[in-house]
C-alpha angles and dihedrals in degrees: 000000000000116000116196112197119211134195124195088263090054092052090052091051098044114111142168119242114254093224143003119294103240098207092045089052088051091054095041091050090052086058089053089058090056101054143039092220108121091000091143090065092055101031096123093043092047094051097045093042093055089050092048093048091053093044093052094042091241096120093090092048090051092048097045103032115019103035094051090053094046106039119174091252141109092282144029125165115289092214089072090067105040120179089245088071088078086073092056144292097285093050090052094048091049088053091053089053090049095050110126111252091233091059092047090053092047094052095042086052091054089050090052093051097044107039107349130272127223114260092247095052096098088060087070086082084076113083093225091059091047089050089057090046091052091051090052093048092048092049092048091050092049093050104042109013106038095056088062095044097114093052093047093048091049092054092048092049090050090053090051091051090052092049090049092055092049091052091051091049100039108019127240092330089061090080088067097048124102096000091152144298093289095054130072126182112212104165124277093010131063109210122201137174107256139170091244137032106255144152122214116194111198095197096197097315095108125215131269110215114207116191109213127205096197098041117104126188127355122022121253131224130185112276092220107077093200091068119092105278114260130169119197110200134181125257117223117252133210129183110253140156122256103190115122117213111240096238092066088074095052097097094237119143116278094249092055092048101042106016123254097275096046091046088053090051090051092051091050091059092060092099096024124274141195120232090258091053091049089052093051093046094050096037094237137115120277091248091054091047089051091053091051091047090052091053092049092047094048089055094051097252099114138016126217125212117197127201117174106307097340129085135192122203120203136172124264117219087260092053091047092051091050091048092049090050091050093049092050091050094048091047 
C-alpha cells in the first residue's frame, strides 16, 4: 500500500497533466508487451505494434535493450521517465542524456537488486551508451506510440474534463475522487494499491497526476522521494470501434452528415457532458441521447468515461476537428 499524505497547501498545488507523458507511455507500453493482463483493451495496438516492430527491425532492440531495462516488476529506473518528458518526447530524451552518471549507476544498481539488470546496464553511465538508448526509445515511440497519439490524447483530455467537474462539484479534493479502483481518497491521505508498503509526504509540493493510456493496474510513483511528486494512474478502457464512415470527410455541413439531433449531441460534448445534459441540449429523451452518443462513440467522435452510475462524454480529436469544420462552414 502507498499512502500519499496531503496538507491544504498540497491540495492547492495538485494538478492533472494536460497531456500524456511520452516516455511514461513508452515504459508502460513495454509492460503491456510482457503480460496478457488487460490484453483485450490493447488488442489492436498489440497486433499492429508487433507487426511494425518486425517490419522496422526493431523487435530485437526491444527484446534485448528496452524490455530488460523496463521489466514488469516493482521497479525500473526513474531516470527513464524524467519530469522533463511532460514537455514532450525530445525534452525527456535530452533529460535522459543529461542524467548524472552517479544517478544512473545508483538506479541501475537498484534494478539489479530488485529484479535483475542486464550485464551491460552499468555502461549506461557513459553518455555514448545513453545516446544509443535514447535512439532506441525514440524509434520505439515513433513506431508504436505515435500512430496512436490522437486516441491517447483524447482519453487524457477526457480524464481532465472529468477531474474539472469533480473539482467544481466537490472543491479541491474533487481532483482526488474516483481516480480508479486502485485508489481511495480518505482525507488527508490518498491510498493506493502498491507493490511495497510506503508513505509519501508531499510537504507542500503538491502532486502532479498523470493519466496513462498504457498503464494497467496499480498507479506508479517515483521511487526517489526527493523528486517532484508524480503519480501515474491508469485510464479506464472500453472496447469500441474506431472506423470512420467515409461520408464524414466529405465537407458537408454537420446536420447533413449526422442529422440535426446527432449534430446537436456532438456539439454538446465540446466541454464534456453527461447523458442527461446531452438530452436537454438536443431536446430528446435520455435514452435517445444515449443512442446518439453510442453512435458517435462507435465512430470515434467521442469517448465516454464511466464511474459507478455516472458517465461523461467528451470529444476525441477527430470529433473536435469535425465540429470545428462544421462551425466554420455554418459561420
